[in-house]
Coordinates of C-alpha atoms in Angstrom, one line a residue:
X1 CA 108.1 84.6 132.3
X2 CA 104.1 84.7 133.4
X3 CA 102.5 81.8 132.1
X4 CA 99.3 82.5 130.1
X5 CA 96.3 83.4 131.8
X6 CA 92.9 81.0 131.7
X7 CA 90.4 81.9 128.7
X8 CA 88.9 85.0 130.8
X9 CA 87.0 86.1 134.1
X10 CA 83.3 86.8 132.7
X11 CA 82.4 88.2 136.5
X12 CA 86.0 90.3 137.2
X13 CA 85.3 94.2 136.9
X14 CA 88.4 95.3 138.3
X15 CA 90.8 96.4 140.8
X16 CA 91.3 100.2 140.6
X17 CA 89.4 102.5 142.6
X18 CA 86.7 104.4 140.8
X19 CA 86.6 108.3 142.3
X20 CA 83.3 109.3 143.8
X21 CA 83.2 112.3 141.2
X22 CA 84.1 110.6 137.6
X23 CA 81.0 111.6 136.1
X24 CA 80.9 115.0 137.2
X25 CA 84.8 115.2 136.3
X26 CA 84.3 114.6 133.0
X27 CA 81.6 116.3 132.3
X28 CA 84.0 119.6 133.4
X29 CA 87.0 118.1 131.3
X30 CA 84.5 118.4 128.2
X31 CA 83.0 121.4 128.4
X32 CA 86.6 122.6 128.9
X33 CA 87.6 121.2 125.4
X34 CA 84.4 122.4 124.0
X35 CA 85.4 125.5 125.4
X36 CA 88.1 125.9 123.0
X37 CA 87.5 127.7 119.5
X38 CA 88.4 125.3 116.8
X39 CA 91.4 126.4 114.6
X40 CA 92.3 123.8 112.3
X41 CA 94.1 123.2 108.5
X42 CA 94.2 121.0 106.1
X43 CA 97.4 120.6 103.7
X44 CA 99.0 118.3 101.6
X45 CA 101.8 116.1 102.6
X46 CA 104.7 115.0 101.7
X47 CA 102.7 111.4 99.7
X48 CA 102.0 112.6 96.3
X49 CA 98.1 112.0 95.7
X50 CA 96.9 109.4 93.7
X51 CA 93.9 109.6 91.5
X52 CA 92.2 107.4 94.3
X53 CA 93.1 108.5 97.4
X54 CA 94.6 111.7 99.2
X55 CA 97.4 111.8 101.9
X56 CA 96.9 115.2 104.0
X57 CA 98.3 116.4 107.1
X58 CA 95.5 118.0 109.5
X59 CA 96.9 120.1 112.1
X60 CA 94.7 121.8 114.9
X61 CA 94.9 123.7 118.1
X62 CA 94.5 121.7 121.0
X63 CA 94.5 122.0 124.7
X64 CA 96.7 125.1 126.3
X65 CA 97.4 125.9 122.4
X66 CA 99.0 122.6 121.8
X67 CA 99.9 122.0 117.7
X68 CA 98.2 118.6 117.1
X69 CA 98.8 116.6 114.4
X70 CA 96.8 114.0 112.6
X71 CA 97.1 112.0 109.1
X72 CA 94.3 112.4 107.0
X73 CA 93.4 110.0 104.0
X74 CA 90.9 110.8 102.0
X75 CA 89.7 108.5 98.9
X76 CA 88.6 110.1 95.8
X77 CA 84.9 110.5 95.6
X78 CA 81.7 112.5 95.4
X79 CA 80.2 111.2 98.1
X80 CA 80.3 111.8 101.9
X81 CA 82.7 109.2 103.2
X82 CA 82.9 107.0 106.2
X83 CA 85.8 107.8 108.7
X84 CA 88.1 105.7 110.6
X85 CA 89.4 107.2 113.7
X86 CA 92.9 105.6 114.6
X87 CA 94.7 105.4 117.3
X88 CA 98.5 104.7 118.0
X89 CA 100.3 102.1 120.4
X90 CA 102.7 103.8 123.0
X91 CA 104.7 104.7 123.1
X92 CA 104.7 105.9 118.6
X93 CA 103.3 107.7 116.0
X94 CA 100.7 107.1 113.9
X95 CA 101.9 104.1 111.3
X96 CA 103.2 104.8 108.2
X97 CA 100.8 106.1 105.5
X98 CA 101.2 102.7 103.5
X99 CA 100.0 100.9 106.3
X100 CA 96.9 103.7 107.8
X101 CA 95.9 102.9 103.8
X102 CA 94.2 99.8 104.4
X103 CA 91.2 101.8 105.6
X104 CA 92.0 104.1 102.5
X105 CA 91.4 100.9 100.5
X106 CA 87.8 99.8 102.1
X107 CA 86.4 103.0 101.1
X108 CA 86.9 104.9 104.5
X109 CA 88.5 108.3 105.5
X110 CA 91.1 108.1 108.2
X111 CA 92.4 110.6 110.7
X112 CA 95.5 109.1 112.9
X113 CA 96.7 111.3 115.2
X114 CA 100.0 112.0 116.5
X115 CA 100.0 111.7 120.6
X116 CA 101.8 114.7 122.3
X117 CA 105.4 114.1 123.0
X118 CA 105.3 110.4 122.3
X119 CA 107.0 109.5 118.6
X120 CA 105.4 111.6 116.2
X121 CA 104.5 115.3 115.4
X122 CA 102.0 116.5 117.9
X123 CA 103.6 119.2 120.3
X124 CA 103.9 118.5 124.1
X125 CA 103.4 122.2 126.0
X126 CA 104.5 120.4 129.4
X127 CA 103.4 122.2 132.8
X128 CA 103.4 118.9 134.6
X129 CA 103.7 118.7 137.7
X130 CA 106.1 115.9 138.9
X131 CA 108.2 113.3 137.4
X132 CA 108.3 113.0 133.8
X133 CA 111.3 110.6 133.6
X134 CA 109.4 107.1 133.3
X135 CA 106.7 106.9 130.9
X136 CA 103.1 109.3 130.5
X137 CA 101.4 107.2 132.3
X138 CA 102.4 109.3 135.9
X139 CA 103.2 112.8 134.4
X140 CA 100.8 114.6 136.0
X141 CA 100.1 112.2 138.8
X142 CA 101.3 115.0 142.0
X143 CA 98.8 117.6 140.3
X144 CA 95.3 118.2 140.4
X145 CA 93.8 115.1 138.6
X146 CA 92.6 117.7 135.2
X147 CA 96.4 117.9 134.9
X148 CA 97.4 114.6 134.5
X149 CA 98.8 113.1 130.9
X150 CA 95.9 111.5 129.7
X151 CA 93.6 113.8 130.8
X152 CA 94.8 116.3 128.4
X153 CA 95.2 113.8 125.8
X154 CA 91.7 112.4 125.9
X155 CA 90.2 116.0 125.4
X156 CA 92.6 116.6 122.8
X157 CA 90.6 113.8 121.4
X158 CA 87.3 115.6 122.0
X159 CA 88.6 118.3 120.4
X160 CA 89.2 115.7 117.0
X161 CA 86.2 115.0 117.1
X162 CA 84.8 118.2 117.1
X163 CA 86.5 118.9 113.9
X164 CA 85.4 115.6 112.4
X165 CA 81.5 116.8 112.9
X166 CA 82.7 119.7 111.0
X167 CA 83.5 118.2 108.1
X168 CA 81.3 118.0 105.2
X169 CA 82.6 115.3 103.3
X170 CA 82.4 112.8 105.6
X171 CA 79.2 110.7 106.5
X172 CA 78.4 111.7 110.3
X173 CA 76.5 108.2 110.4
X174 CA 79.2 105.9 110.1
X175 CA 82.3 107.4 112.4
X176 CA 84.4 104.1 113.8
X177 CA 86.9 103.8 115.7
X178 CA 90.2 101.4 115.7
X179 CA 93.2 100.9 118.3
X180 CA 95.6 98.7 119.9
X181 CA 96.9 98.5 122.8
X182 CA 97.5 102.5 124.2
X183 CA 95.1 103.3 121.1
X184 CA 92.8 100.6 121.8
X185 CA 92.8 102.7 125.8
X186 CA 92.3 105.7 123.7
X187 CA 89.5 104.1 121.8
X188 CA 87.8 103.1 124.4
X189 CA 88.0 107.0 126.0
X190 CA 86.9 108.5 122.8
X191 CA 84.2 106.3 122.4
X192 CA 83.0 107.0 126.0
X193 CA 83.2 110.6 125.7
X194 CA 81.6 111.7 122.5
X195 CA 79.2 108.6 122.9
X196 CA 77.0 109.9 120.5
X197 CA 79.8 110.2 117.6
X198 CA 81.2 106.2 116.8
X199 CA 78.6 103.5 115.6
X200 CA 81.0 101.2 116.1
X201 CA 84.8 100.4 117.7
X202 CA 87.3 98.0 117.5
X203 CA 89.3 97.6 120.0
X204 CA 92.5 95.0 120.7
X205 CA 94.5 94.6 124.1
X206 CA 93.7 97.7 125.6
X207 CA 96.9 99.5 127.4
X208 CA 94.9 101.7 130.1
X209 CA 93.3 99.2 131.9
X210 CA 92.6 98.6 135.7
X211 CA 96.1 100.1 136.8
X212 CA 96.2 99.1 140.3
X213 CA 95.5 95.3 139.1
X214 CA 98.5 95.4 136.7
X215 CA 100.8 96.5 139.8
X216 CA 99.4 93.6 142.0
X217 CA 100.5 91.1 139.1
X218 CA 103.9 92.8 138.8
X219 CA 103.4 93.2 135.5
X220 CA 104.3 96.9 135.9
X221 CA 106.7 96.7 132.9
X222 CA 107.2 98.2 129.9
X223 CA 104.3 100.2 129.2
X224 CA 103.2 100.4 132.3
X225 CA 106.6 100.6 134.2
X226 CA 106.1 103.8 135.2
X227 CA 103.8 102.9 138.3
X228 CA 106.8 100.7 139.5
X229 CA 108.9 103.5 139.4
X230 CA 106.4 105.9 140.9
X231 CA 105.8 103.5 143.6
X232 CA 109.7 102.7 144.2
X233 CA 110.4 106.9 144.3
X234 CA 107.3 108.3 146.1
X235 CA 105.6 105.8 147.3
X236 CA 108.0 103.2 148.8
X237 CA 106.1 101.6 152.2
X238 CA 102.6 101.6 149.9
X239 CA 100.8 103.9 152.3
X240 CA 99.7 106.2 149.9
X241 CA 98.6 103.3 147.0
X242 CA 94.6 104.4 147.2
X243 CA 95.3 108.1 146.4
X244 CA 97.1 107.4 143.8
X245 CA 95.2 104.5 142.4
X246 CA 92.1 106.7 142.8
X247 CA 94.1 109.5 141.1
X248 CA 95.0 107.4 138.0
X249 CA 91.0 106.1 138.1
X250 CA 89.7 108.6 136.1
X251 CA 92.3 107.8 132.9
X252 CA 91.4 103.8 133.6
X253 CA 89.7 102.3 130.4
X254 CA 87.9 99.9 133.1
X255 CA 85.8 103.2 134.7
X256 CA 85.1 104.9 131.0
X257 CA 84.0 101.3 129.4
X258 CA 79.9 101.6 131.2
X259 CA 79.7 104.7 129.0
X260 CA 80.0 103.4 126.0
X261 CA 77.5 103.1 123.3
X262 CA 78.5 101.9 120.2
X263 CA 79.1 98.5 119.3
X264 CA 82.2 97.2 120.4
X265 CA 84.9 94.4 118.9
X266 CA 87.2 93.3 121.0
X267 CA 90.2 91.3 120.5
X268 CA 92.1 89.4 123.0
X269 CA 95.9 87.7 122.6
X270 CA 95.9 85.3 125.9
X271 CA 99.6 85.0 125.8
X272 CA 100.0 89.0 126.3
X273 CA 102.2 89.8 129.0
X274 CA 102.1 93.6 128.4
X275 CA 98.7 94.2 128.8
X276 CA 97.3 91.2 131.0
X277 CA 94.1 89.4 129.7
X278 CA 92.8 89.7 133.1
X279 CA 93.0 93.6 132.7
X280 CA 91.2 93.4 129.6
X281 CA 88.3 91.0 131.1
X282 CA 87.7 94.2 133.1
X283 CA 87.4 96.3 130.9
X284 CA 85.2 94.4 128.0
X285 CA 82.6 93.2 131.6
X286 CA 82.4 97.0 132.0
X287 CA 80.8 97.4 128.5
X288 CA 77.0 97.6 128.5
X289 CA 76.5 98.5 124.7
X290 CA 76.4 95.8 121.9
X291 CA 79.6 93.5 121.9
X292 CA 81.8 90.5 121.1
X293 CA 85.3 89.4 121.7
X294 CA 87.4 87.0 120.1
X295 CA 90.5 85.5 121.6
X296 CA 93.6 84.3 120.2
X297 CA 95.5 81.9 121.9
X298 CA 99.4 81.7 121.4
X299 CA 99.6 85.3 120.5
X300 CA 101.0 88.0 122.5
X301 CA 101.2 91.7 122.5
X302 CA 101.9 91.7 118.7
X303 CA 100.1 92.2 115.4
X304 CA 97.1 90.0 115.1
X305 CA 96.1 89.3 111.4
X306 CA 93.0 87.6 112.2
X307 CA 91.4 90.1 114.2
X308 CA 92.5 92.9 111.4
X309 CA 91.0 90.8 108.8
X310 CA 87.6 90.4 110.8
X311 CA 87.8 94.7 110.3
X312 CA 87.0 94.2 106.6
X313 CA 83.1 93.2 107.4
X314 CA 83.0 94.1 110.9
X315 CA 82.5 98.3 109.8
X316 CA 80.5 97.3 106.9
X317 CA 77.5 95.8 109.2
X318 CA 78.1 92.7 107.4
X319 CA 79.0 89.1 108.6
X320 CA 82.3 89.0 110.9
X321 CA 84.3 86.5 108.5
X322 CA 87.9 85.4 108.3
X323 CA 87.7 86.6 104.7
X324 CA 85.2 88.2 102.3
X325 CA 84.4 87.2 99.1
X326 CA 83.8 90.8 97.9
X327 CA 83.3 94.5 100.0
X328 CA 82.1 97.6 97.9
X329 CA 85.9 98.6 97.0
X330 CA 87.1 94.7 96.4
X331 CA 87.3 91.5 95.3
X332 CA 89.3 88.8 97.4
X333 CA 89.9 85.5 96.7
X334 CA 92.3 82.7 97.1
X335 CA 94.0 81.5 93.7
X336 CA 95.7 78.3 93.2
X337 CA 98.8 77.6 90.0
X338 CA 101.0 74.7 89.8
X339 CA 104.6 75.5 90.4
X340 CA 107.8 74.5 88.4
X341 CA 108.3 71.1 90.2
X342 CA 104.5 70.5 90.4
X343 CA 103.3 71.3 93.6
X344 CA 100.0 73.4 93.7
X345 CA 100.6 76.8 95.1
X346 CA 98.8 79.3 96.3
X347 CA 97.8 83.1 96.5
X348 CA 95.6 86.0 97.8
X349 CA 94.4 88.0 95.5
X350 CA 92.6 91.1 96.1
X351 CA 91.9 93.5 93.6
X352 CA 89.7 97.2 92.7
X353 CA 86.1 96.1 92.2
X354 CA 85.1 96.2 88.3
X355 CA 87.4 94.9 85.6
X356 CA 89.6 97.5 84.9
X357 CA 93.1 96.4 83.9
X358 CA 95.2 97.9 86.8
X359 CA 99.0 97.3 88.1
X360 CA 99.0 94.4 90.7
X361 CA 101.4 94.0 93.5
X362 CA 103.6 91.0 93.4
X363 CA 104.2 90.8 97.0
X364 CA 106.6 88.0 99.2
X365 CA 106.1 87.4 102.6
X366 CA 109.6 87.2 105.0
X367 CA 110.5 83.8 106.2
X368 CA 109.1 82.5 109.8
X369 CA 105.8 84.3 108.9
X370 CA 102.8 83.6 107.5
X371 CA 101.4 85.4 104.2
X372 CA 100.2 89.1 104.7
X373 CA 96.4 89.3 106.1
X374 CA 93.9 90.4 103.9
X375 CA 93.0 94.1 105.8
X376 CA 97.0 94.0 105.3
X377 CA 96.7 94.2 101.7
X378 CA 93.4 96.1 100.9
X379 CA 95.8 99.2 101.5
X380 CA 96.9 98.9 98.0
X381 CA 93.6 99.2 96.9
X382 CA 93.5 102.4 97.9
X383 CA 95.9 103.3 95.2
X384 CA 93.6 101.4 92.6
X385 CA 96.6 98.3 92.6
X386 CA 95.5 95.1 92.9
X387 CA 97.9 92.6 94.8
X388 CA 98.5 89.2 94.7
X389 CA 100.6 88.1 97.4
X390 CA 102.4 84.2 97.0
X391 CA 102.0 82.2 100.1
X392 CA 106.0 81.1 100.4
X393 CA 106.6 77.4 100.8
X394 CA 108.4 77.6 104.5
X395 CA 110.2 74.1 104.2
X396 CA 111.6 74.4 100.3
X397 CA 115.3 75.3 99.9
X398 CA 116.2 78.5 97.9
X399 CA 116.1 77.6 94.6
X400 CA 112.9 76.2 94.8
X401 CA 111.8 79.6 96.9
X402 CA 113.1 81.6 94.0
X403 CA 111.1 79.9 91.1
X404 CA 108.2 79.6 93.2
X405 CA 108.0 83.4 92.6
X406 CA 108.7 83.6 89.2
X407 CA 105.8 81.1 89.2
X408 CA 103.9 83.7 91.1
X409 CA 105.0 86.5 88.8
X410 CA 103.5 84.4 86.1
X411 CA 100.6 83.8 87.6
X412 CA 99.6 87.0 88.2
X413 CA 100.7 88.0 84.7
X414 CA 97.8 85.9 83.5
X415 CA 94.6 87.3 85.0
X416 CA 92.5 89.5 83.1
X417 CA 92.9 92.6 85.1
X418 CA 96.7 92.5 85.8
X419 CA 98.2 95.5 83.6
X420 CA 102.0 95.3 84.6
X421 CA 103.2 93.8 88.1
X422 CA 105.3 95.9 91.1
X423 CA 107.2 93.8 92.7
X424 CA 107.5 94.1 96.9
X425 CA 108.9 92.5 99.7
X426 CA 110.5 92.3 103.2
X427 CA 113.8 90.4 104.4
X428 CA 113.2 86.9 102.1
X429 CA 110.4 88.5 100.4
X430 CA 112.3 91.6 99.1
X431 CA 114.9 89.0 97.9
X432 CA 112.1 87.0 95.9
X433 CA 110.7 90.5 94.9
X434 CA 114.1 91.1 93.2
X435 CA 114.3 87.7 91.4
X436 CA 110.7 87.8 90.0
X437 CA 111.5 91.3 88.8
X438 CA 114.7 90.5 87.3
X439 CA 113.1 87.2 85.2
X440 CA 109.7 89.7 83.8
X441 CA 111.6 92.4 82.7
X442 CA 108.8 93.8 79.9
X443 CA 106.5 93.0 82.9
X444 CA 107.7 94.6 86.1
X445 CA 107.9 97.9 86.0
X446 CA 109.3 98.7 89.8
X447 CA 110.7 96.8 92.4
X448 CA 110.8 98.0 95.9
X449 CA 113.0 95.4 98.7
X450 CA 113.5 96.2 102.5
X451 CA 116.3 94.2 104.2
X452 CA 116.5 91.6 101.6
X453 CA 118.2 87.9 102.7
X454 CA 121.4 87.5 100.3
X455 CA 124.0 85.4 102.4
X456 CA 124.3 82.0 102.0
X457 CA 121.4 79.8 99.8
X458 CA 120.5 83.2 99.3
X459 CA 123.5 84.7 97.8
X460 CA 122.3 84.7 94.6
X461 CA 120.1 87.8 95.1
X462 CA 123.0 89.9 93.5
X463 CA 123.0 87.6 90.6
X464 CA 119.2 89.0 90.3
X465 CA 120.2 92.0 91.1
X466 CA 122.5 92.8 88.1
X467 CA 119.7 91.7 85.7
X468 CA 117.0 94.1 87.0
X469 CA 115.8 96.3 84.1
X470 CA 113.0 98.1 86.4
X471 CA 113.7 100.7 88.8
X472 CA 114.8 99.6 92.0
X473 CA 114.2 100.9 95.6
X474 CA 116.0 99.3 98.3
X475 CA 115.7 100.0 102.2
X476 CA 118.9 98.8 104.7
X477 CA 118.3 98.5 108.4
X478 CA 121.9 99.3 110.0
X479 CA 121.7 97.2 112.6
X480 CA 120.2 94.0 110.5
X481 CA 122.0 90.9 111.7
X482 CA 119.9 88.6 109.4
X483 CA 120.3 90.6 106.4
X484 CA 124.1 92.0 107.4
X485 CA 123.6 95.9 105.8
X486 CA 127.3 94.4 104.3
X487 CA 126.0 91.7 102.0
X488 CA 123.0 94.6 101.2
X489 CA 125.8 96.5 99.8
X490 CA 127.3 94.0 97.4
X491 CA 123.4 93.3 96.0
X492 CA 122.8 96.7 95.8
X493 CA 126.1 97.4 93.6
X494 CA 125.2 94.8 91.4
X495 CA 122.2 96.7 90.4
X496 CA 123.2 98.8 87.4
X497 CA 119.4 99.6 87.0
X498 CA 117.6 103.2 88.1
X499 CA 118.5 102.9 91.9
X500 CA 117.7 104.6 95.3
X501 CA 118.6 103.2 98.5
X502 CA 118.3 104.5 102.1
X503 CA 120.0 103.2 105.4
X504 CA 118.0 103.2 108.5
X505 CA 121.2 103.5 111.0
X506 CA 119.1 102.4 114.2
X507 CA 116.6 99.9 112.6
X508 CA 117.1 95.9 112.9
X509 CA 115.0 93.3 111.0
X510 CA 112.0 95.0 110.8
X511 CA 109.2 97.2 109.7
X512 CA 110.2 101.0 109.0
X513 CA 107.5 103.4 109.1
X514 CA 109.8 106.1 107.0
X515 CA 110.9 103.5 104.5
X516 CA 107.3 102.2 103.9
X517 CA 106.6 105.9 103.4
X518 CA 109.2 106.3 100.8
X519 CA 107.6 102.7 99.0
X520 CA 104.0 104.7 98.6
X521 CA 105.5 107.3 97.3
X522 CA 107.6 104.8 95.0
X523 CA 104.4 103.2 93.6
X524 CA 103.1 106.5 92.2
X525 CA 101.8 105.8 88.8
X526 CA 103.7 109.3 87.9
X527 CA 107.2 108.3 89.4

């Protein structure tokens, strides 16, 4: 295991050789999307709309008469709206459309789209010359440097955002961007090739970055194992490392980063081991547009709540704050209640803006985690919910846990705008979801659990189970070892409510992208 890097190298600019004719070889990659006639439809999905917000699928014609796919959300409203371009960590899909709603929820359009023959929809038509075997990164790499991977993919991208200056309803003044890790690399391309479209981009560990560096670290794993492999197979004695290098230069986010325009955030986790800090120094000392970075020490390559949050002012030319006290769409805030035994607990509490009585959220946290950020919740916003999300007391034993959140349920239950509560939660948070719903039932009027703890001091999940009166929506990962799919059973037949459960076979503790999706549609105030 590498041990974590120093804070950063403010003079560092990188490793990988920058080809004499980037400019000029962009310029032609461009004009070569531009080059292609737009064809392009927009169509519902699958998500049922809700009288706030849209869920569309967007397909388009891309390079070589490629099907590309993108999710489209789209709040309700008469006026032009900002868009969020987002894009996808490698090697997936764009997230779920419960998740990609948090933007949904600030007020902002989103298009995520699917990257070719990664995890998602888009269509891959191949032609690649060489290996394809061990990761994007090299397909390509023994062609002509416009035939690589990425190449393609980043004017797929131009052809995006071609489409996006064609549409009408959205406010061509405030376009942003937003990626991590391979999106955060495609961020950073699509902001330096339609420099004029973004205002602003956030960007967090960028996958993409100063190649050649990454393989003198040996940290050519993972993502980026592919350049081990390509140096193992073709390149074994090193000899040809500078063609190569120079090859893979014109996809490096270091070499795009100088032609960037907009402002920039950019978030750093200094215990990443995927993408090295060092890597991302290079590429943030590149930038010569407006900027700031924030670090976070102690995280990795994983989901960093703190710089999501910062997301929530960051677009809206505001402050950069942990957490607003209000944005155009929503109020947050932090609300304190005394629980059963007389500890003071606590909750965030975000809801529409006005005072409208809407359904709230009643959402639990899974154990060895904190509460839910607040850019985490604002999705449910976007479906005009409010949420109110308990902040579980890690050391208290299960009983206590479980009237915690019937203290929670109550809680919510008394403010002014709550209309009925939904209960939701993951692993121990789906199992509190299902005891607060089971002790309000005039109250609750769904319950949705994913993976929910029920053996040992939580066994008595089935107890709550049997009492439910609400309908019920239950996700099993198959290969759970915390929440054993067999004690998932025995709560699930205790539930003699309106039921629906679905088994994710290869899926362990974890999100699920397809169950979140069947949640949203779950939530619908017309199901």
């Amino acid at each position: 295991m590498r041990r974590n890097p120093p804070m950063s190298d403010s003079t560092y600019r990188g490793t990988t050789p920058r080809p004499a004719d980037f400019d000029a070889f962009w310029d032609a990659r461009m004009a070569e999307a531009d080059a292609v006639p737009l064809c392009y439809a927009v169509e519902p999905s699958e998500i049922p709309a809700y009288p706030t917000c849209e869920y569309l699928n967007l397909w388009f014609t891309g390079m070589g008469g490629a099907r590309i796919y993108a999710k489209y959300l789209r709040p309700k409203s008469d006026k032009p709206l900002p868009l969020v371009l987002q894009f996808h960590g490698y090697p997936g899909a764009s997230r779920s459309w419960l998740e990609q709603s948090s933007f949904a929820g600030m007020g902002y359009a989103l298009l995520a789209m699917d990257c070719p023959g990664q995890g998602g929809k888009s269509q891959d038509i191949g032609g690649f010359l060489g290996t394809t075997v061990s990761g994007h990164l090299i397909v390509g790499l023994d062609g002509e440097p416009k035939d690589m991977y990425y190449v393609r993919l980043y004017q797929n991208i131009r052809i995006l955002c071609r489409i996006v200056r064609q549409m009408k309803d959205i406010d061509q003044r405030r376009i942003y961007i937003n990626g991590a890790s391979q999106g955060a690399g495609l961020g950073i391309a699509c902001a330096a090739l339609n420099p004029d479209l973004p205002c602003k981009a956030a960007i967090l560990y960028p996958f993409l970055s100063d190649f050649q560096k990454v393989f003198e670290l040996g940290a050519d794993e993972i993502a980026y194992e592919g350049l081990r492999y390509y140096a193992r197979w073709f390149d074994p004695d090193g000899s040809r490392a500078n063609e190569w290098f120079t090859k893979l230069g014109y996809v490096d986010a270091v070499h795009l980063a100088s032609r960037i325009r907009c402002e920039v955030l950019f978030g750093t986790g200094l215990a990443d081991v995927v993408c090295p800090p060092i890597t991302q120094d290079a590429v943030y000392n590149n930038l010569t547009c407006k900027k700031r970075r924030e670090f976070f020490p102690g995280f990795g390559h994983e989901e960093i709540q703190a710089f999501d949050d910062m997301l929530l002012t960051f677009f809206d030319d505001a402050p950069v704050v942990p957490c607003p006290v209000s944005t155009p769409t929503a109020e947050y805030q932090t609300v304190t209640f005394v629980a059963d035994d007389g500890a003071t607990l606590s909750a965030r509490y975000i809801r529409p803006v006005g005072n409208k009585r809407v359904p709230t959220v009643l959402m639990f946290h899974d154990a060895g985690r904190p509460v839910r950020g607040w850019h985490h919740m604002t999705r449910f916003v976007a479906l005009g919910y409010a949420v109110f999300a308990l902040e579980n007391r890690a050391e208290a034993d299960a009983q206590t846990q479980f009237a915690d959140a019937q203290a929670a349920a109550r809680a919510a239950l008394s403010l002014p705008t709550t209309l009925n509560l939904i209960a939701w939660g993951e692993g121990l948070g789906g199992t509190l979801a299902i005891a607060a719903a089971a002790k309000q039932p005039q109250h609750v009027v769904k319950c949705a659990a994913q993976n929910p703890l029920c053996t040992g001091a939580y066994a008595d999940c089935a107890q709550y189970a049997a009492q439910l009166v609400c309908p019920l929506l239950m996700g099993t990962s198959g290969m759970d070892t915390i929440a054993p799919p067999d004690a998932q059973n025995v709560v699930y037949d205790a539930a003699s409510c309106d039921k629906k459960r679905y088994i994710y076979v290869k899926y362990i503790h974890e999100r699920i992208n397809a169950f979140e999706d069947r949640v949203l549609a779950f939530f619908h105030p017309m199901v």
